[in-house]
mmCIF file with all atom_site columns, C-alpha atoms in Angstrom:
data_model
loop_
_atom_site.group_PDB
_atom_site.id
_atom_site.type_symbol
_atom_site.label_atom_id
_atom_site.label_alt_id
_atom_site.label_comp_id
_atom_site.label_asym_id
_atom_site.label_entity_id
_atom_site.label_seq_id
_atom_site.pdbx_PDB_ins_code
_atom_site.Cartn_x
_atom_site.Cartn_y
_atom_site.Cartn_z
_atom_site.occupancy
_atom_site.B_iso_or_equiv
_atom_site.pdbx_formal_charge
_atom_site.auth_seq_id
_atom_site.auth_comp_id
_atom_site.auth_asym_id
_atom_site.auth_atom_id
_atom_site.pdbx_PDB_model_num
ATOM 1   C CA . UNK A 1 1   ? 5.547   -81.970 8.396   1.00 0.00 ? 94  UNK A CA 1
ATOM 2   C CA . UNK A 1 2   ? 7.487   -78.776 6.971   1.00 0.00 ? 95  UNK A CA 1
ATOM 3   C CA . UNK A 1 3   ? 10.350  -78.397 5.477   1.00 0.00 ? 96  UNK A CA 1
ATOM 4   C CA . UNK A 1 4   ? 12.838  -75.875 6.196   1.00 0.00 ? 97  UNK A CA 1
ATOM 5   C CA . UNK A 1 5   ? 14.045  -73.464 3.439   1.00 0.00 ? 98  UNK A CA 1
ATOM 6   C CA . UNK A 1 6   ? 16.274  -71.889 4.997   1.00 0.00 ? 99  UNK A CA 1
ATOM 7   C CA . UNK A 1 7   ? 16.539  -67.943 5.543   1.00 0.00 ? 100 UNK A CA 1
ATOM 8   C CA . UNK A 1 8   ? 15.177  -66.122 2.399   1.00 0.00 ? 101 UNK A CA 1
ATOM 9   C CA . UNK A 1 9   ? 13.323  -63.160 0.814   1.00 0.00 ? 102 UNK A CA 1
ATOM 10  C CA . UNK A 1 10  ? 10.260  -65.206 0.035   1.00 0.00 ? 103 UNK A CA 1
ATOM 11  C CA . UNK A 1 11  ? 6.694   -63.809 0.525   1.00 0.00 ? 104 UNK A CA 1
ATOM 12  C CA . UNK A 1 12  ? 3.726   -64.261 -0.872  1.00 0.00 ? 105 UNK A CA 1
ATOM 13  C CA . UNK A 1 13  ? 2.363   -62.636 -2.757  1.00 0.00 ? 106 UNK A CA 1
ATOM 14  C CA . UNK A 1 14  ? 4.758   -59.968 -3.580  1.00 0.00 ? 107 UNK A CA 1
ATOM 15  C CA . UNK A 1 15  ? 3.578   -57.061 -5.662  1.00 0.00 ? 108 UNK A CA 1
ATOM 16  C CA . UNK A 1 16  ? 5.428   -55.616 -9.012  1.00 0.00 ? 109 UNK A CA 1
ATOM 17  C CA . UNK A 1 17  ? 6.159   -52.224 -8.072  1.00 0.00 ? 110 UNK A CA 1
ATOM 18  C CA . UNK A 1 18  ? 7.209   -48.929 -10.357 1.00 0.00 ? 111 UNK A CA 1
ATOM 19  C CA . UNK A 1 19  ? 9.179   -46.805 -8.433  1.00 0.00 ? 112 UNK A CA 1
ATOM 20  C CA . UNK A 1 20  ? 9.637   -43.674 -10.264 1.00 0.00 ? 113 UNK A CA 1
ATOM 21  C CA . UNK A 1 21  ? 11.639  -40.705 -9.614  1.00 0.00 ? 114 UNK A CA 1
ATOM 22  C CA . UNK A 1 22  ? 13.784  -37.678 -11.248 1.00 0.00 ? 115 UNK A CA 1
ATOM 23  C CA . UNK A 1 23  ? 17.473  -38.312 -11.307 1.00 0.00 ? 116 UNK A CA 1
ATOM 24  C CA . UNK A 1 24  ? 20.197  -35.023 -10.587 1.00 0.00 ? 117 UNK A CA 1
ATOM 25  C CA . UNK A 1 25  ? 19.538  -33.711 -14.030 1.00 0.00 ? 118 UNK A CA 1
ATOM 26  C CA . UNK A 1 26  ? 15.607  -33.686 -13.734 1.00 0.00 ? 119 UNK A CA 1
ATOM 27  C CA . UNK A 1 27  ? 15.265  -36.831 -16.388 1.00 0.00 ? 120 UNK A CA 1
ATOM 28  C CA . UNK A 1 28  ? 12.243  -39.481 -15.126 1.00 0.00 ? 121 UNK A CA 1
ATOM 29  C CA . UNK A 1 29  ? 13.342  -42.519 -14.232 1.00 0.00 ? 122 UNK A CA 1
ATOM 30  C CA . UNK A 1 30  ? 11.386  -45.618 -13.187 1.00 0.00 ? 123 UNK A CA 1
ATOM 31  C CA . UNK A 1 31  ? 12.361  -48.729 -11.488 1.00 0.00 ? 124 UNK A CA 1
ATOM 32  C CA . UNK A 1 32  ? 10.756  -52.536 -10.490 1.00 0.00 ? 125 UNK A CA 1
ATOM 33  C CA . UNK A 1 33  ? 11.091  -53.051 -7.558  1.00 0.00 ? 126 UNK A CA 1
ATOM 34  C CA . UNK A 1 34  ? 9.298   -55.900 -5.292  1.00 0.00 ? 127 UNK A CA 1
ATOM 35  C CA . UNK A 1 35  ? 10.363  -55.066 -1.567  1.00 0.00 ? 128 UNK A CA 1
ATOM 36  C CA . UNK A 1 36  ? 7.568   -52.992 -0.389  1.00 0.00 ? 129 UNK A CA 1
ATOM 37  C CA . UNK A 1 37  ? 4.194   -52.405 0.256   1.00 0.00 ? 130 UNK A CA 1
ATOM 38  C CA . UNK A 1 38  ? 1.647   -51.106 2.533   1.00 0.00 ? 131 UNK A CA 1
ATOM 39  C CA . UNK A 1 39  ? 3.492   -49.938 6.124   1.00 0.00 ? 132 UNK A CA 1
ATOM 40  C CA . UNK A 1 40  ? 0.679   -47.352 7.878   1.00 0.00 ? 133 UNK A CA 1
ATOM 41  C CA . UNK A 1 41  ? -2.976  -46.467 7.957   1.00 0.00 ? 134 UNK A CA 1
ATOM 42  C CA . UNK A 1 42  ? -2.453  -43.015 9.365   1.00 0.00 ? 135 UNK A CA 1
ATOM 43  C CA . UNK A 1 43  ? -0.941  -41.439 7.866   1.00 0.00 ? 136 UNK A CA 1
ATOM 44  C CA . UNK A 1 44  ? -1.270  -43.750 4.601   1.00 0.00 ? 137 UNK A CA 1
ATOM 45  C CA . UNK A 1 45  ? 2.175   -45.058 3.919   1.00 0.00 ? 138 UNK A CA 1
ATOM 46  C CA . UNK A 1 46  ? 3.902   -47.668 1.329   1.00 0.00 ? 139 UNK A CA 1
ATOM 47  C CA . UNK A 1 47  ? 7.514   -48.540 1.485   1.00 0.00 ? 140 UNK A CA 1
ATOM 48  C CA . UNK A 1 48  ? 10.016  -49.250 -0.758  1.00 0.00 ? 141 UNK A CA 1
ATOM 49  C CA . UNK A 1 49  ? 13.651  -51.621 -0.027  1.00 0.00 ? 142 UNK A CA 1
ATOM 50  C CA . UNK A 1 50  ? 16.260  -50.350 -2.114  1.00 0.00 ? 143 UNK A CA 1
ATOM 51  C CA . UNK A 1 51  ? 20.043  -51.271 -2.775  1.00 0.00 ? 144 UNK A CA 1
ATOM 52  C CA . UNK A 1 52  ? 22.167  -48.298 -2.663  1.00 0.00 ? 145 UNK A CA 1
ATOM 53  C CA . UNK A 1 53  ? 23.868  -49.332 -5.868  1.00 0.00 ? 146 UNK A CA 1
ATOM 54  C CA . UNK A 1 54  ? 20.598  -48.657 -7.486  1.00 0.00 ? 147 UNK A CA 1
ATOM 55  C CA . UNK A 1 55  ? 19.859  -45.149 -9.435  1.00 0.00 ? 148 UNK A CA 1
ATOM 56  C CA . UNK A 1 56  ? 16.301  -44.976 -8.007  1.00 0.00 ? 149 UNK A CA 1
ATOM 57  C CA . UNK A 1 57  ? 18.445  -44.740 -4.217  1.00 0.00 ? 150 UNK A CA 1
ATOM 58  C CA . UNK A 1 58  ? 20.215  -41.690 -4.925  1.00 0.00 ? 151 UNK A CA 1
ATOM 59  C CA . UNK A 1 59  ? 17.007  -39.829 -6.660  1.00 0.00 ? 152 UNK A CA 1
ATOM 60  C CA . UNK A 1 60  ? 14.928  -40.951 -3.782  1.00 0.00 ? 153 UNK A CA 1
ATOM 61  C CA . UNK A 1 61  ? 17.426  -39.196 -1.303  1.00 0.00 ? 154 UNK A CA 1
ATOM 62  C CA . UNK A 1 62  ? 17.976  -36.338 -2.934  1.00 0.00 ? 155 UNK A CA 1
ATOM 63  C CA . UNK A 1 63  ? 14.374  -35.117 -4.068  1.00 0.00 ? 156 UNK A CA 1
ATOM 64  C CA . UNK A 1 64  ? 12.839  -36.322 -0.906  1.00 0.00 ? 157 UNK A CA 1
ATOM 65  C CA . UNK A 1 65  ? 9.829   -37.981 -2.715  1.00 0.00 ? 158 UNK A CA 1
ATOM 66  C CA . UNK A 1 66  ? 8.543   -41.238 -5.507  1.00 0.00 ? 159 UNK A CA 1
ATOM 67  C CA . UNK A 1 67  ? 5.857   -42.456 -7.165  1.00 0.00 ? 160 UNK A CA 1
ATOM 68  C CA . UNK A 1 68  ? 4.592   -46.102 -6.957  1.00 0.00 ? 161 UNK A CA 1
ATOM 69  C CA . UNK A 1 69  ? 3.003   -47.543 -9.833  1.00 0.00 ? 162 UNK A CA 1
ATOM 70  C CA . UNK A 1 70  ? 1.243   -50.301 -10.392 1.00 0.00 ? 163 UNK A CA 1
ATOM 71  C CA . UNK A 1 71  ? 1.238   -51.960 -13.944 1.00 0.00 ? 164 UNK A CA 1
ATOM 72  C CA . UNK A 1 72  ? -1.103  -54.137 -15.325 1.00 0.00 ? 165 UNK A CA 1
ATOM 73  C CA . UNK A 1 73  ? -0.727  -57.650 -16.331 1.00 0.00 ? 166 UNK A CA 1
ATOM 74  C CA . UNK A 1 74  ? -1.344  -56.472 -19.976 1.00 0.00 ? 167 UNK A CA 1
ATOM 75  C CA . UNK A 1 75  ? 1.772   -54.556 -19.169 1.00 0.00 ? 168 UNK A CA 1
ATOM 76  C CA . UNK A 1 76  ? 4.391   -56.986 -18.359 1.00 0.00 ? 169 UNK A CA 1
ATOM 77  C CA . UNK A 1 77  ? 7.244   -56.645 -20.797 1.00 0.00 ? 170 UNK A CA 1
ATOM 78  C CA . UNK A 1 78  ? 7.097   -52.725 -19.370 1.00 0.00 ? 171 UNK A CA 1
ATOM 79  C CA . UNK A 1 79  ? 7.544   -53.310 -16.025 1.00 0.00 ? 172 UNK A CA 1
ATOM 80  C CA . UNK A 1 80  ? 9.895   -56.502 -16.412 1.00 0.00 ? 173 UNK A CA 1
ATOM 81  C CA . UNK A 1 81  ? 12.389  -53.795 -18.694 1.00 0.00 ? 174 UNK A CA 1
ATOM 82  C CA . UNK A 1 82  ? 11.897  -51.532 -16.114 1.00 0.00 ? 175 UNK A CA 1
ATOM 83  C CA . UNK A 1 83  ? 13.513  -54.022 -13.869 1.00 0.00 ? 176 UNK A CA 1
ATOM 84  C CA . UNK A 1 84  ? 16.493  -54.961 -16.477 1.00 0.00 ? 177 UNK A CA 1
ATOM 85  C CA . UNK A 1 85  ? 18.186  -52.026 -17.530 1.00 0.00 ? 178 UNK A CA 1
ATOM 86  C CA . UNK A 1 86  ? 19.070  -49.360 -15.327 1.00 0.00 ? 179 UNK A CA 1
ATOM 87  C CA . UNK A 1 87  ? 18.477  -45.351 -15.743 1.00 0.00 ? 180 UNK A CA 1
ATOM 88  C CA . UNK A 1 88  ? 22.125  -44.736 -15.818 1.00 0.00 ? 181 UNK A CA 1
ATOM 89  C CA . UNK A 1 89  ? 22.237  -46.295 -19.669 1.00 0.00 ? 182 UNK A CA 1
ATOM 90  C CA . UNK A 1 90  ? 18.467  -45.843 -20.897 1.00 0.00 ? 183 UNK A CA 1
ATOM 91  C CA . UNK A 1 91  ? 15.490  -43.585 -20.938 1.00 0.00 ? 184 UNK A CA 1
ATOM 92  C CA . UNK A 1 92  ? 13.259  -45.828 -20.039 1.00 0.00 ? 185 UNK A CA 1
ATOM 93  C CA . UNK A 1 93  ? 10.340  -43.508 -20.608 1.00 0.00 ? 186 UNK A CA 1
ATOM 94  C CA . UNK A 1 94  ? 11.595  -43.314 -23.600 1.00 0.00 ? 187 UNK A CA 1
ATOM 95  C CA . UNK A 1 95  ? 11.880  -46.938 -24.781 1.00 0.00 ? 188 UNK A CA 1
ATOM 96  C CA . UNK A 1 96  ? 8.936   -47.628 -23.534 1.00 0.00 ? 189 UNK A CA 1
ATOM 97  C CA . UNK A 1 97  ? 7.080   -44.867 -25.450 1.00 0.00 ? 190 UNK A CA 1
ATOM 98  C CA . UNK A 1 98  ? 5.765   -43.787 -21.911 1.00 0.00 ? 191 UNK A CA 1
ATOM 99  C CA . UNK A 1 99  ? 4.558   -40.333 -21.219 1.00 0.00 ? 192 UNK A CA 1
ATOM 100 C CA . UNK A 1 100 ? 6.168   -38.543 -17.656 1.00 0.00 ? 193 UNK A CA 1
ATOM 101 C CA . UNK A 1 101 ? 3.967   -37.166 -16.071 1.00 0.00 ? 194 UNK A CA 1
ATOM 102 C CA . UNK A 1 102 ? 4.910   -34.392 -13.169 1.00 0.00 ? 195 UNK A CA 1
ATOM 103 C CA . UNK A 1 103 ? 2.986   -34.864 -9.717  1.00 0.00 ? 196 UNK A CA 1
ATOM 104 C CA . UNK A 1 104 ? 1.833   -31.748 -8.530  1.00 0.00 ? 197 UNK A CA 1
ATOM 105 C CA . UNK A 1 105 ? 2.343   -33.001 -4.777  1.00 0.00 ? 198 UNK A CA 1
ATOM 106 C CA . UNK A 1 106 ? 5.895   -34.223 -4.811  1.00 0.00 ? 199 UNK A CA 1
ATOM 107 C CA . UNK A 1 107 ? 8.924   -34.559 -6.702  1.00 0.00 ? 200 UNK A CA 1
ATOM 108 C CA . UNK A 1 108 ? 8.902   -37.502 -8.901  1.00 0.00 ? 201 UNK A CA 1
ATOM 109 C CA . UNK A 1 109 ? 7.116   -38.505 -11.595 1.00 0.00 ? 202 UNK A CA 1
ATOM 110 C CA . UNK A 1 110 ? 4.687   -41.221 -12.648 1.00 0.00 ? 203 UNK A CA 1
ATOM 111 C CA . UNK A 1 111 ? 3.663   -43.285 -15.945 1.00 0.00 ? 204 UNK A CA 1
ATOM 112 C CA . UNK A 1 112 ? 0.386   -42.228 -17.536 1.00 0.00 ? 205 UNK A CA 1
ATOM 113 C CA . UNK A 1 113 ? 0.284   -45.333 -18.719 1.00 0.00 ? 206 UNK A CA 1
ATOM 114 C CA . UNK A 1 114 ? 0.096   -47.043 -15.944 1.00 0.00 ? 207 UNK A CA 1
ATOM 115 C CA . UNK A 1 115 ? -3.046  -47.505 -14.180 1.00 0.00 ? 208 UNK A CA 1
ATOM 116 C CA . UNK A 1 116 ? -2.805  -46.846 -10.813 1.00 0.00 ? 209 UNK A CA 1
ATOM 117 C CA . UNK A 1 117 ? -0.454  -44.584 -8.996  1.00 0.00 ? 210 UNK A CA 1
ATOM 118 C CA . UNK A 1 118 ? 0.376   -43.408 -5.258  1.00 0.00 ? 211 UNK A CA 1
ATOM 119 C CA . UNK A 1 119 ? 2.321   -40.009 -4.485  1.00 0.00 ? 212 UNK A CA 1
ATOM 120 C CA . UNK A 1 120 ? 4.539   -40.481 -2.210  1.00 0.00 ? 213 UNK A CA 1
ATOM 121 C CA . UNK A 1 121 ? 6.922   -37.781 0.013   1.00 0.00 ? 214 UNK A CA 1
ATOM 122 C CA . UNK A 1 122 ? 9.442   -39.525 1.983   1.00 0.00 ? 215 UNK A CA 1
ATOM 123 C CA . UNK A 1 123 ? 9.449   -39.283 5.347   1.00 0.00 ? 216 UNK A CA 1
ATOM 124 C CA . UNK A 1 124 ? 11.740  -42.113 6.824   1.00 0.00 ? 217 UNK A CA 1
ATOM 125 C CA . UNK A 1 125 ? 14.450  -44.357 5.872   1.00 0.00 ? 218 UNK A CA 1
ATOM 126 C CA . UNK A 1 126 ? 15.875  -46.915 7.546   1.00 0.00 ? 219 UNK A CA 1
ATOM 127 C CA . UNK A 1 127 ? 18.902  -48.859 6.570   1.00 0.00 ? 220 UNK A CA 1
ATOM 128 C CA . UNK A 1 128 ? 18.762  -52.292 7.290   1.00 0.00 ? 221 UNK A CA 1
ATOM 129 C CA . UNK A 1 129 ? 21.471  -54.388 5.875   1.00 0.00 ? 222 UNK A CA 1
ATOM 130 C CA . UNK A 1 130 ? 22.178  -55.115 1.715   1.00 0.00 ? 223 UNK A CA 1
ATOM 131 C CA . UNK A 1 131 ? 18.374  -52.678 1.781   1.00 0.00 ? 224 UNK A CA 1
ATOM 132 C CA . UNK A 1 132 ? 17.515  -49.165 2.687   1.00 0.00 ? 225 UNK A CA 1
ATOM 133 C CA . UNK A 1 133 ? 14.076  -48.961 3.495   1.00 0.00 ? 226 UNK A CA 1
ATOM 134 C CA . UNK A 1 134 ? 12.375  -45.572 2.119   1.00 0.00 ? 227 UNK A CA 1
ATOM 135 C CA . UNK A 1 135 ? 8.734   -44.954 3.691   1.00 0.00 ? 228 UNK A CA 1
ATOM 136 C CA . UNK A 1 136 ? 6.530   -42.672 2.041   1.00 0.00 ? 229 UNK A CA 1
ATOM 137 C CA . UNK A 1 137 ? 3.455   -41.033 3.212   1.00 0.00 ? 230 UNK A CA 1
ATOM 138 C CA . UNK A 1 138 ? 0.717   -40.927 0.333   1.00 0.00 ? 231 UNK A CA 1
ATOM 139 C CA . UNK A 1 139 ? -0.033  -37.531 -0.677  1.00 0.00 ? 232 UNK A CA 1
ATOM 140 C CA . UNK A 1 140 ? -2.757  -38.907 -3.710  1.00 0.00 ? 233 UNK A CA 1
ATOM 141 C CA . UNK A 1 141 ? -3.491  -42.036 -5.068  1.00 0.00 ? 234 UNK A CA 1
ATOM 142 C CA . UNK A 1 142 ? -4.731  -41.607 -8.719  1.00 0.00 ? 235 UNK A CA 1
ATOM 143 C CA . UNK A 1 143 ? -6.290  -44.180 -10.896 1.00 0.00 ? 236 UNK A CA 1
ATOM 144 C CA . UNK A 1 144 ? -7.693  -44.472 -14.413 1.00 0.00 ? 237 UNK A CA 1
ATOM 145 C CA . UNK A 1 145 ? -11.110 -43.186 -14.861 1.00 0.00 ? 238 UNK A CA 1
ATOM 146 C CA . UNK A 1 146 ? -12.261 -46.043 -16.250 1.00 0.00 ? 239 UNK A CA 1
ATOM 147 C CA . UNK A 1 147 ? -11.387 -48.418 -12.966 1.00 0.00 ? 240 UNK A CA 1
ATOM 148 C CA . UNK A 1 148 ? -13.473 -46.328 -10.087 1.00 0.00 ? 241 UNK A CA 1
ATOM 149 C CA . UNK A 1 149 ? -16.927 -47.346 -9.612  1.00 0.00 ? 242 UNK A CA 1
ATOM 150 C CA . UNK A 1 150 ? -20.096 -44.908 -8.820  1.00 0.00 ? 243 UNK A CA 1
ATOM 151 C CA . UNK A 1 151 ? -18.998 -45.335 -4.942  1.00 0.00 ? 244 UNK A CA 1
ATOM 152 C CA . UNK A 1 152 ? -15.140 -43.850 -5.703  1.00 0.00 ? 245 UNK A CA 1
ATOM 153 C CA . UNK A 1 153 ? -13.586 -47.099 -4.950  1.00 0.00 ? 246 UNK A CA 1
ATOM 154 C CA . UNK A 1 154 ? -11.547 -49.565 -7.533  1.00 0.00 ? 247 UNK A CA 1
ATOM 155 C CA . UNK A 1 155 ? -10.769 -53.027 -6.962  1.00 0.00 ? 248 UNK A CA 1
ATOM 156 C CA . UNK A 1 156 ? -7.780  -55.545 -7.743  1.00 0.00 ? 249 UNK A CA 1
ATOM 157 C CA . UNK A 1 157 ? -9.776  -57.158 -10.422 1.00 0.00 ? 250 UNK A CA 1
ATOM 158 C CA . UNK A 1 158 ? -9.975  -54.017 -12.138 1.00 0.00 ? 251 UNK A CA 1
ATOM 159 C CA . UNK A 1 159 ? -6.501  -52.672 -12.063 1.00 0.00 ? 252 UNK A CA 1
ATOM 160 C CA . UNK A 1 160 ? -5.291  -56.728 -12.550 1.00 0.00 ? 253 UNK A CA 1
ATOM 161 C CA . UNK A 1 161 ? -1.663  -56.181 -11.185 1.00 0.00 ? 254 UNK A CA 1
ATOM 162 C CA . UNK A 1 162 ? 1.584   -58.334 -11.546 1.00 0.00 ? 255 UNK A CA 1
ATOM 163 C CA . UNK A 1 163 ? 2.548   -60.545 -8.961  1.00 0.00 ? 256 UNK A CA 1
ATOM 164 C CA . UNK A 1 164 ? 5.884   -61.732 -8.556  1.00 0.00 ? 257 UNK A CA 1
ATOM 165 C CA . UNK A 1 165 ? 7.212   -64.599 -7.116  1.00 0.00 ? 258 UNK A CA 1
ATOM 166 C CA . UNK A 1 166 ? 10.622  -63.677 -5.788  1.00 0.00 ? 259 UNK A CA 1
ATOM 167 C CA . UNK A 1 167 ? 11.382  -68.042 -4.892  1.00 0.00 ? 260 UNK A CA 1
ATOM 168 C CA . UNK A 1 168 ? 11.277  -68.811 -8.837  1.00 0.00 ? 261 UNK A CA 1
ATOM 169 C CA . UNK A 1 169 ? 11.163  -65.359 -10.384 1.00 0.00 ? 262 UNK A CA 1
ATOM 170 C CA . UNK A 1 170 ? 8.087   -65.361 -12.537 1.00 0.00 ? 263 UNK A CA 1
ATOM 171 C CA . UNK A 1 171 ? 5.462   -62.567 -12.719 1.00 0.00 ? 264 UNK A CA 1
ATOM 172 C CA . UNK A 1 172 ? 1.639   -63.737 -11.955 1.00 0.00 ? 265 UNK A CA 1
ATOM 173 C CA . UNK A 1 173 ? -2.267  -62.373 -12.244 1.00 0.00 ? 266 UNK A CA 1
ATOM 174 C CA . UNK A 1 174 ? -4.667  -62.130 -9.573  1.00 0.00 ? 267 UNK A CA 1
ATOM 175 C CA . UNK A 1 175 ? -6.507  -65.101 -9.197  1.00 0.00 ? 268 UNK A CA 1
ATOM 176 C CA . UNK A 1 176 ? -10.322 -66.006 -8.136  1.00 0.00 ? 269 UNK A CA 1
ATOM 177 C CA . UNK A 1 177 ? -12.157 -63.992 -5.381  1.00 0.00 ? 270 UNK A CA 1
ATOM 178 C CA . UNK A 1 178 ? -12.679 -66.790 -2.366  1.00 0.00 ? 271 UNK A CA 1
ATOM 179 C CA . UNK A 1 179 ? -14.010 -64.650 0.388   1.00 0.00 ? 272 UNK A CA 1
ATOM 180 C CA . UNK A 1 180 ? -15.111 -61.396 1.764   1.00 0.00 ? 273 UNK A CA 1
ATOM 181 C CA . UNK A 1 181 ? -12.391 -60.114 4.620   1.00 0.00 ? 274 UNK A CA 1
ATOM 182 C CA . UNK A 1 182 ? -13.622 -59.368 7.944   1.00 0.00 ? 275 UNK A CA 1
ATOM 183 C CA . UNK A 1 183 ? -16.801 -60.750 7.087   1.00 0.00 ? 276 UNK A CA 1
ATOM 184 C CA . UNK A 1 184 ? -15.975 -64.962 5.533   1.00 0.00 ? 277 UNK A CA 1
ATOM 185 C CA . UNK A 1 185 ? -14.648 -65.481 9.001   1.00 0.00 ? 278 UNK A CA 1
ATOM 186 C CA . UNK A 1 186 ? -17.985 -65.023 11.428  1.00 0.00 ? 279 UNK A CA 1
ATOM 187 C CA . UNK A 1 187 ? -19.426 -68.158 9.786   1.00 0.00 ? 280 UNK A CA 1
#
């Protein structure tokens, strides 16, 4: 038997995402945010759910374009700050000791620190309630060197993202590969 929890934001799992962007004055500014994810195959598209009392909301409208990063779980106290203080008081690049980096594709910047990164030029928003929805079509992912294989591709094991679980508000790791998709399931 289930038990009803009522009406929440729960999901899992839910990724840790670094939403950066340039603010009025051209400083980079980066966010955590967990409401988003993949949206569309073609074209390749993540999404992004943003409060409008946010600084990221503003940037996002204005320059038309963000980054999504992906931090590592070595990486945790980064992202989590990201999350705390907002770009209105702090530099977080500059807290963090984090280098800006300019994308050559869209306006907004991205972390070289972190290790895996999608360019992103927005091309919807939808405003749904409390959230604003921003979709962004993927103009480049880029990913550390070190992570890509011989074949181009990288996995989740490699990059090791955060997880967050929005129902108790902890960050997690990846756990153990069970199962190939679209392959486990013809047996």
């Amino acid at each position: 038997m289930k038990k009803s929890l009522g009406a929440q934001t729960l999901l899992y799992p839910t990724p840790v995402l670094l939403v950066g962007t340039y603010d009025v004055a051209g400083k980079a500014n980066m966010m955590n945010a967990a409401w988003g994810g993949i949206c569309c195959s073609v074209p390749p598209c993540l999404s992004v759910s943003l409060r409008k009392a946010t600084y990221t909301y503003d940037a996002i409208v204005k320059r038309k374009a963000f980054t999504i990063g992906i931090a590592s779980q070595q990486q945790v106290k980064e992202a989590d700050y990201c999350g705390i203080y907002s770009g209105r008081d702090v530099d977080k690049f500059a807290e963090l000791g984090w280098t800006p980096v300019k994308s050559e594709l869209v306006d907004a910047p991205y972390a070289e620190e972190l290790p895996f990164v999608a360019e992103c030029e927005l091309i919807h928003t939808l405003e749904i309630g409390l959230h604003t929805l921003f979709v962004g079509e993927v103009k480049d992912i880029k990913v550390n060197e070190e992570l890509v294989d011989d074949k181009g591709k990288t996995t989740i094991e490699q990059v090791q993202p955060l997880l967050f679980d929005p129902g108790v508000r902890r960050y997690h790791a990846v756990g153990d590969l069970i199962g190939k998709a679209f392959s486990i399931g013809k047996k």
